[in-house]
PDB file of C-alpha atoms and ligand atoms in Angstrom:
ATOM      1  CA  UNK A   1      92.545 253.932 -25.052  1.00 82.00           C
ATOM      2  CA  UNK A   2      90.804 255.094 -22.969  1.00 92.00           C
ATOM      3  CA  UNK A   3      89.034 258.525 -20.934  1.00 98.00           C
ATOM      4  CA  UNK A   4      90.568 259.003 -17.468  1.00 98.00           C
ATOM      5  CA  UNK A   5      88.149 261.281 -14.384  1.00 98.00           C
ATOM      6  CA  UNK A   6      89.860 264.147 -13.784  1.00 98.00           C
ATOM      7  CA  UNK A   7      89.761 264.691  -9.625  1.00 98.00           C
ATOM      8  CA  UNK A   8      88.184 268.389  -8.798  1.00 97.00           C
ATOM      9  CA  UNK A   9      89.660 271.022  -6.373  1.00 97.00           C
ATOM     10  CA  UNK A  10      89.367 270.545  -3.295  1.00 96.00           C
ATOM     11  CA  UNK A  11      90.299 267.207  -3.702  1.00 97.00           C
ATOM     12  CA  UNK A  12      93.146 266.266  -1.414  1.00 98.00           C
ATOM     13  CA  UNK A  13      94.227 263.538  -3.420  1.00 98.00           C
ATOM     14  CA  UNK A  14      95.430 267.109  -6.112  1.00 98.00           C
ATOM     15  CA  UNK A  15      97.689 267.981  -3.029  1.00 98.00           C
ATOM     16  CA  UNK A  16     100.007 265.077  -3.452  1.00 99.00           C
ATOM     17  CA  UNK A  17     103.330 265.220  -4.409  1.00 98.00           C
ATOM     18  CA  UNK A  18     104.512 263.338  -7.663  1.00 99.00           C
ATOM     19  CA  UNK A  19     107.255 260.455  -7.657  1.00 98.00           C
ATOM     20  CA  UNK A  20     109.806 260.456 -10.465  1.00 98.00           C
ATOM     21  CA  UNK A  21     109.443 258.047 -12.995  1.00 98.00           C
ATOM     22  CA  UNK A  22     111.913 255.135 -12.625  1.00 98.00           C
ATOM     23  CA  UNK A  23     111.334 252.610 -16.058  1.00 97.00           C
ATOM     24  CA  UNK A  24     109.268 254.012 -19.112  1.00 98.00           C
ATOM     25  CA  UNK A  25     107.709 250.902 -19.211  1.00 98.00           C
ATOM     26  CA  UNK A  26     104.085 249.409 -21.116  1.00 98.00           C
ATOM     27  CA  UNK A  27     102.443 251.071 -17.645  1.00 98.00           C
ATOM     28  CA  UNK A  28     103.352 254.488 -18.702  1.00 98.00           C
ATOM     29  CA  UNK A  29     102.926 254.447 -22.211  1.00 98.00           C
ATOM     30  CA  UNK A  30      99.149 253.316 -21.436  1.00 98.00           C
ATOM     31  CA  UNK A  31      99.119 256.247 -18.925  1.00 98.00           C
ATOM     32  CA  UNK A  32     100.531 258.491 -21.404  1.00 98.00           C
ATOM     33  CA  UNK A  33      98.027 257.750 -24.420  1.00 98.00           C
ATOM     34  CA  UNK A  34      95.090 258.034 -21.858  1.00 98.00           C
ATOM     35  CA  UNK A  35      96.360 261.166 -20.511  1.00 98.00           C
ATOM     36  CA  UNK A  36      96.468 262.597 -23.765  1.00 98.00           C
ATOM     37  CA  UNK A  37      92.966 261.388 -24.986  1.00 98.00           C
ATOM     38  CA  UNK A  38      91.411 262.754 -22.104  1.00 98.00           C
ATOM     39  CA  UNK A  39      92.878 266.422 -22.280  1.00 98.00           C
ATOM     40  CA  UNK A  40      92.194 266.601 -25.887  1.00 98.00           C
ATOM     41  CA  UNK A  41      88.550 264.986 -25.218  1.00 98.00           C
ATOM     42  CA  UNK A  42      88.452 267.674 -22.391  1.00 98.00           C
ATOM     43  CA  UNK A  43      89.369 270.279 -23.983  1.00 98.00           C
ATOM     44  CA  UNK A  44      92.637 271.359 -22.216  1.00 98.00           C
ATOM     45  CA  UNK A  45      96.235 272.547 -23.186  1.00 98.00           C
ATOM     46  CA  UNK A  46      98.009 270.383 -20.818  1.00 98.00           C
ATOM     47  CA  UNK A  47      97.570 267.623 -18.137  1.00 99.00           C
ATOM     48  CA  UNK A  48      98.994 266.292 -15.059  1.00 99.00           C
ATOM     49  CA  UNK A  49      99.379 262.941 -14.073  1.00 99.00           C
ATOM     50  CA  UNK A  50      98.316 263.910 -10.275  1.00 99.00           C
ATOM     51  CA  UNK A  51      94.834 265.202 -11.543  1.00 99.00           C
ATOM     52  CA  UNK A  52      94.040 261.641 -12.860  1.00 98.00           C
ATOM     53  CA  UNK A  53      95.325 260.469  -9.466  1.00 98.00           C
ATOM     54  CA  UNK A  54      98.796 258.899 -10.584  1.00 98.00           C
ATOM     55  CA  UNK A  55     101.412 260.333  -8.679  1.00 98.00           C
ATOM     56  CA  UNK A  56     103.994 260.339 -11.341  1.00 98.00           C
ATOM     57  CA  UNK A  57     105.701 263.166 -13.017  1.00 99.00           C
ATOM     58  CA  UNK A  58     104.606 262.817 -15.849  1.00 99.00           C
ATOM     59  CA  UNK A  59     102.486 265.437 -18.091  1.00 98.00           C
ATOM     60  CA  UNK A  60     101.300 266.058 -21.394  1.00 99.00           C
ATOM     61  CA  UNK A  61     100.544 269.608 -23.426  1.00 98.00           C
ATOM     62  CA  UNK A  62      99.497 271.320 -26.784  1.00 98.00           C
ATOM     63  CA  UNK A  63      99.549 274.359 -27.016  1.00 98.00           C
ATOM     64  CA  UNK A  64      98.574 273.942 -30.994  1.00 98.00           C
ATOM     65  CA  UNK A  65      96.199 276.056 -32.759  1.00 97.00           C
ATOM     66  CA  UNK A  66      95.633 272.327 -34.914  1.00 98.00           C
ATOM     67  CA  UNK A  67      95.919 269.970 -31.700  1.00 97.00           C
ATOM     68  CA  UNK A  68      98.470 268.479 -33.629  1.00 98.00           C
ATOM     69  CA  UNK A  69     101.803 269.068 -31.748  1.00 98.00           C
ATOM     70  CA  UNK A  70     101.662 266.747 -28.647  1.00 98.00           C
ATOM     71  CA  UNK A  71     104.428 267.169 -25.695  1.00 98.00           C
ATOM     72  CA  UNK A  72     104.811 264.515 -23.200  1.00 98.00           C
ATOM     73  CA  UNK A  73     107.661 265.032 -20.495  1.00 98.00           C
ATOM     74  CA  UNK A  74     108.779 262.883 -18.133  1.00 99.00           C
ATOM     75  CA  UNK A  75     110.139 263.810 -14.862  1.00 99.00           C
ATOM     76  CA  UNK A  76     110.418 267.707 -16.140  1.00 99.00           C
ATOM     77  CA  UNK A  77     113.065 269.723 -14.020  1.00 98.00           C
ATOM     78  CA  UNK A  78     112.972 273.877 -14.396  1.00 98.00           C
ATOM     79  CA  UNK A  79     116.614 274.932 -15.031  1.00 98.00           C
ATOM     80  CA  UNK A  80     116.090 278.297 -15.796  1.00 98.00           C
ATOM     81  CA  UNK A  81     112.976 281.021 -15.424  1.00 97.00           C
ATOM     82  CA  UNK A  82     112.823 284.985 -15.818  1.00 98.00           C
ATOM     83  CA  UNK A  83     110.475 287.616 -16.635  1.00 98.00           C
ATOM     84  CA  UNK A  84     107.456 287.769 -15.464  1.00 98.00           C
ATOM     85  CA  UNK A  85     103.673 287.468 -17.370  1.00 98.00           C
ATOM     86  CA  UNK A  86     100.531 287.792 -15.738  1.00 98.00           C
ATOM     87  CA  UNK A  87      97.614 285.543 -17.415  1.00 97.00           C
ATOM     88  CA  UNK A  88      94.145 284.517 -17.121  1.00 98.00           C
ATOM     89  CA  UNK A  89      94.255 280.671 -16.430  1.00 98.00           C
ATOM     90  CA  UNK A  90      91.841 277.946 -15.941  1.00 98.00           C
ATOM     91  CA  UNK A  91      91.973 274.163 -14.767  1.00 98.00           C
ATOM     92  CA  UNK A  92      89.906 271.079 -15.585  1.00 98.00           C
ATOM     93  CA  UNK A  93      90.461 270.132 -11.679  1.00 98.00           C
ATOM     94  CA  UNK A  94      88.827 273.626 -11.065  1.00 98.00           C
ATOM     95  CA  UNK A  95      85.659 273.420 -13.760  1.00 96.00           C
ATOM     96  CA  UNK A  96      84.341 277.069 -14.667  1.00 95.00           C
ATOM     97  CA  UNK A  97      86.902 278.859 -12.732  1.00 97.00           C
ATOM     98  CA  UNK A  98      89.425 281.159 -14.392  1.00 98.00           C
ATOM     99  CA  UNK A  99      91.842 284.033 -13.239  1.00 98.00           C
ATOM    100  CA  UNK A 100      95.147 285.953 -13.160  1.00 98.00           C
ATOM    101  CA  UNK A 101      98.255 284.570 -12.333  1.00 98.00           C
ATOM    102  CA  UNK A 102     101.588 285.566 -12.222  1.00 98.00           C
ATOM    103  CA  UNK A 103     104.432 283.822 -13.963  1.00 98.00           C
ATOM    104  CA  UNK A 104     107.557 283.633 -15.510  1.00 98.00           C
ATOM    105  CA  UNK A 105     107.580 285.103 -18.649  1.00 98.00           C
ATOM    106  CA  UNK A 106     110.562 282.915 -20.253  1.00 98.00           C
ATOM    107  CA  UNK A 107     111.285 278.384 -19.101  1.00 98.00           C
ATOM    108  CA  UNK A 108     113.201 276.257 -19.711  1.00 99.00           C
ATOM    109  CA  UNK A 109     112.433 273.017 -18.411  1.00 99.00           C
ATOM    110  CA  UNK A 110     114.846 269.125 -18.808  1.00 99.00           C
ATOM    111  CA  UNK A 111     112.783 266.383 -18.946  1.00 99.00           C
ATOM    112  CA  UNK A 112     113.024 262.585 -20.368  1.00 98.00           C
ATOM    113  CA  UNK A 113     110.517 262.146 -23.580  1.00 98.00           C
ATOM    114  CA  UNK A 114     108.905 258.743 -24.306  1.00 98.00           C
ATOM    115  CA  UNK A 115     111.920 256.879 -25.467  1.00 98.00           C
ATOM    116  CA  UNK A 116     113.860 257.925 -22.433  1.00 98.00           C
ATOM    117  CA  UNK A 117     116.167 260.430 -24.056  1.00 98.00           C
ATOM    118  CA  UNK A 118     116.729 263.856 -22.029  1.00 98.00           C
ATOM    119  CA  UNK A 119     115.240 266.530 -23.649  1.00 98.00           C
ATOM    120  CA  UNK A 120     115.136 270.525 -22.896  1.00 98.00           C
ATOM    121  CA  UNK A 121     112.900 273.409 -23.713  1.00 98.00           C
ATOM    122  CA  UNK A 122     112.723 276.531 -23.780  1.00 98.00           C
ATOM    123  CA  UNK A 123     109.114 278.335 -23.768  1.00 98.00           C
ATOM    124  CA  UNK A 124     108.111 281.432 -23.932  1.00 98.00           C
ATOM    125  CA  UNK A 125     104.505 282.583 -23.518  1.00 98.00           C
ATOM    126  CA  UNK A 126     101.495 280.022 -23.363  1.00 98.00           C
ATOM    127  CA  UNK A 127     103.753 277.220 -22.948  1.00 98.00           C
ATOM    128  CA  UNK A 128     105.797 279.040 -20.028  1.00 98.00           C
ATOM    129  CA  UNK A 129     102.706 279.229 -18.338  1.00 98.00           C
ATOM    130  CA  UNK A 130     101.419 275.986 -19.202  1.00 98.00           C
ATOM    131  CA  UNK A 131     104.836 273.914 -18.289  1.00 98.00           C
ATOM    132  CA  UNK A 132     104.692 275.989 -15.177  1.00 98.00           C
ATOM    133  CA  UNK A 133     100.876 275.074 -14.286  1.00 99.00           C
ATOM    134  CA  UNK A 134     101.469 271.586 -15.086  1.00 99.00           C
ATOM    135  CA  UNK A 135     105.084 271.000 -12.886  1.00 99.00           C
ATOM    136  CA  UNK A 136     102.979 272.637  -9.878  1.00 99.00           C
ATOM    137  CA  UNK A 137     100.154 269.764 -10.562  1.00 99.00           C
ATOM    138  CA  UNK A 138     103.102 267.104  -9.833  1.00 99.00           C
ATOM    139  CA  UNK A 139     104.011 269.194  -6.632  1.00 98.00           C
ATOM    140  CA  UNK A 140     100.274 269.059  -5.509  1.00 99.00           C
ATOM    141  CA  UNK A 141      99.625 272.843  -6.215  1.00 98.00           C
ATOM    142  CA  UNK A 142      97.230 273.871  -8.021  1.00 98.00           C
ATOM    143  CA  UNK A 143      96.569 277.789  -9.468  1.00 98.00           C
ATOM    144  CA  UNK A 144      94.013 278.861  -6.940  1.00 98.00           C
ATOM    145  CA  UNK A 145      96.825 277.954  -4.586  1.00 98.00           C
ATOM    146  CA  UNK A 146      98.489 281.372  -5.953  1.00 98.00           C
ATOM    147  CA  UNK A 147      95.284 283.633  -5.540  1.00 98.00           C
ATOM    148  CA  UNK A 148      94.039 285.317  -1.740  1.00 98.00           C
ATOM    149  CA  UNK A 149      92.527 283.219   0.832  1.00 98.00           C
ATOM    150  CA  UNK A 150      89.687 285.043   0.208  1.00 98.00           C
ATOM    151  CA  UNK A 151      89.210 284.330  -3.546  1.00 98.00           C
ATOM    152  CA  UNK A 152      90.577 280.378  -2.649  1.00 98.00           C
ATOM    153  CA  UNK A 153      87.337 280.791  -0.095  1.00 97.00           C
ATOM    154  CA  UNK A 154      84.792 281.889  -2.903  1.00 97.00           C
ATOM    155  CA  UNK A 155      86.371 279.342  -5.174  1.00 97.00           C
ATOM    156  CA  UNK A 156      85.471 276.160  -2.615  1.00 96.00           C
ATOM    157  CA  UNK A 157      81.885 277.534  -2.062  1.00 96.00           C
ATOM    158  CA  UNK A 158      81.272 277.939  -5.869  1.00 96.00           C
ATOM    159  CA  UNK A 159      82.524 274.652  -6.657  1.00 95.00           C
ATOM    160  CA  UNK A 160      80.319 273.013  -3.682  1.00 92.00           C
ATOM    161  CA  UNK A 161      77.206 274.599  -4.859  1.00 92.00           C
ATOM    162  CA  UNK A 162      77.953 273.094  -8.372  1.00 89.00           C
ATOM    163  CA  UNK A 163      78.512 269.947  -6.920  1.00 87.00           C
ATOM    164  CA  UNK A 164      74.940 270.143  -5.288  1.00 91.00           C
ATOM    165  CA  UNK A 165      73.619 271.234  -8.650  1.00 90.00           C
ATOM    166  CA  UNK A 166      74.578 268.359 -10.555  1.00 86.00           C
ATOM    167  CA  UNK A 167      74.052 265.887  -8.213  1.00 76.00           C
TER     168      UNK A 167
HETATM  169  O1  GNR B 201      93.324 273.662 -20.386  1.00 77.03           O
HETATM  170  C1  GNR B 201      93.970 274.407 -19.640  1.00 77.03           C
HETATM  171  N1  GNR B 201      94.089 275.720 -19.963  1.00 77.03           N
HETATM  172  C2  GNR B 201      94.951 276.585 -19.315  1.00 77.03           C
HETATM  173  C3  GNR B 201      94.801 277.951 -19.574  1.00 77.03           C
HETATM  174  C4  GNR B 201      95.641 278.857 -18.973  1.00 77.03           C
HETATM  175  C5  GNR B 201      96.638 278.431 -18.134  1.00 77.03           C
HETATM  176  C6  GNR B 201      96.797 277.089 -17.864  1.00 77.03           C
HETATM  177  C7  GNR B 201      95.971 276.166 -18.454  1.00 77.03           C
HETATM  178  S1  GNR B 201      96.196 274.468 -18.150  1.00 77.03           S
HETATM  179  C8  GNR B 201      94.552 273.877 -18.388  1.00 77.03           C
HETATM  180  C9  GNR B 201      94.505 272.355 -18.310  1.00 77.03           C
HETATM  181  C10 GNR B 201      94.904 271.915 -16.932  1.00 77.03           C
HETATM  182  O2  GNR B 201      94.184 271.980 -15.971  1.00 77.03           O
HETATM  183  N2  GNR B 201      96.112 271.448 -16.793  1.00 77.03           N
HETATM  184  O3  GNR B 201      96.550 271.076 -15.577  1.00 77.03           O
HETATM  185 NI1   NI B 202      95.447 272.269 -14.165  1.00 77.03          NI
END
């Protein structure tokens, strides 16, 4: 096992868009275990395969209160969405950032789990969001990508002066 770096917005490596996966093979089982270690390590609720820079769509989430109810979803596909929610969110590619977004209140997303068997669900809530956050990861979108130019300005500048900081 082991911890993957996470690449940080602006990063145009975060824009890229994600390639199905073709064979569940040893290569993406190792992917998948890191994946997970790292966003639990992190902490985070859910994480891309593009923000470790593997352009696969492939993600992992828990929204558990006890960390103990893993999700891992290959190739995920959103057959349905309606409502609407509007929630503060956050993004270890954006570190220390956090704000409102709109969503779809109700998901439901088909995907292939480990073993290669298709699998649906159907989320409501956190996890709407979260699927939601994570399938725009694999089309190289990330949330500040829904807020103002001006805001996606303040963001950058933020994040560079950080940058300088810990450098
Ligand atoms: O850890 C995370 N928390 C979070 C909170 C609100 C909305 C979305 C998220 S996902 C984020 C982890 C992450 O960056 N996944 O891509
Ligand atoms: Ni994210």
């Amino acid at each position: 096992m082991s911890l993957l770096p996470i690449l940080r917005y602006p990063d145009s490596r975060l824009k890229t868009m994600a390639s199905p996966v073709v064979n569940i093979d040893e290569k993406i089982k190792r992917l998948v275990k890191d994946m997970a270690e790292t966003m639990y390590e992190a902490p985070g609720i859910g994480l891309a395969a593009t923000q470790v820079n593997v352009h696969k769509q492939v993600i992992v989430i828990d929204v558990s209160e006890a960390r103990d109810q893993l999700l891992v979803l290959i190739n995920p596909e959103l057959v349905e969405c309606d409502g609407s929610q509007i929630g503060e969110e956050g993004c270890l590619s954006v570190p220390g950032i956090y704000d409102k977004v709109e969503r779809a209140e109700h998901v439901v997303v088909r995907y292939l789990d480990l073993d290669g068997v298709t699998r649906t669900i159907d989320a409501h809530g956190l996890l709407a969001v979260c699927l939601q956050h994570e399938m725009d990861h694999l089309k190289g979108k990330v949330f500040v990508d829904h807020l103002s130019i001006l805001k996606q300005t303040r963001i950058k500048a933020k994040l560079a002066k950080q940058a300088r900081i810990t450098a």
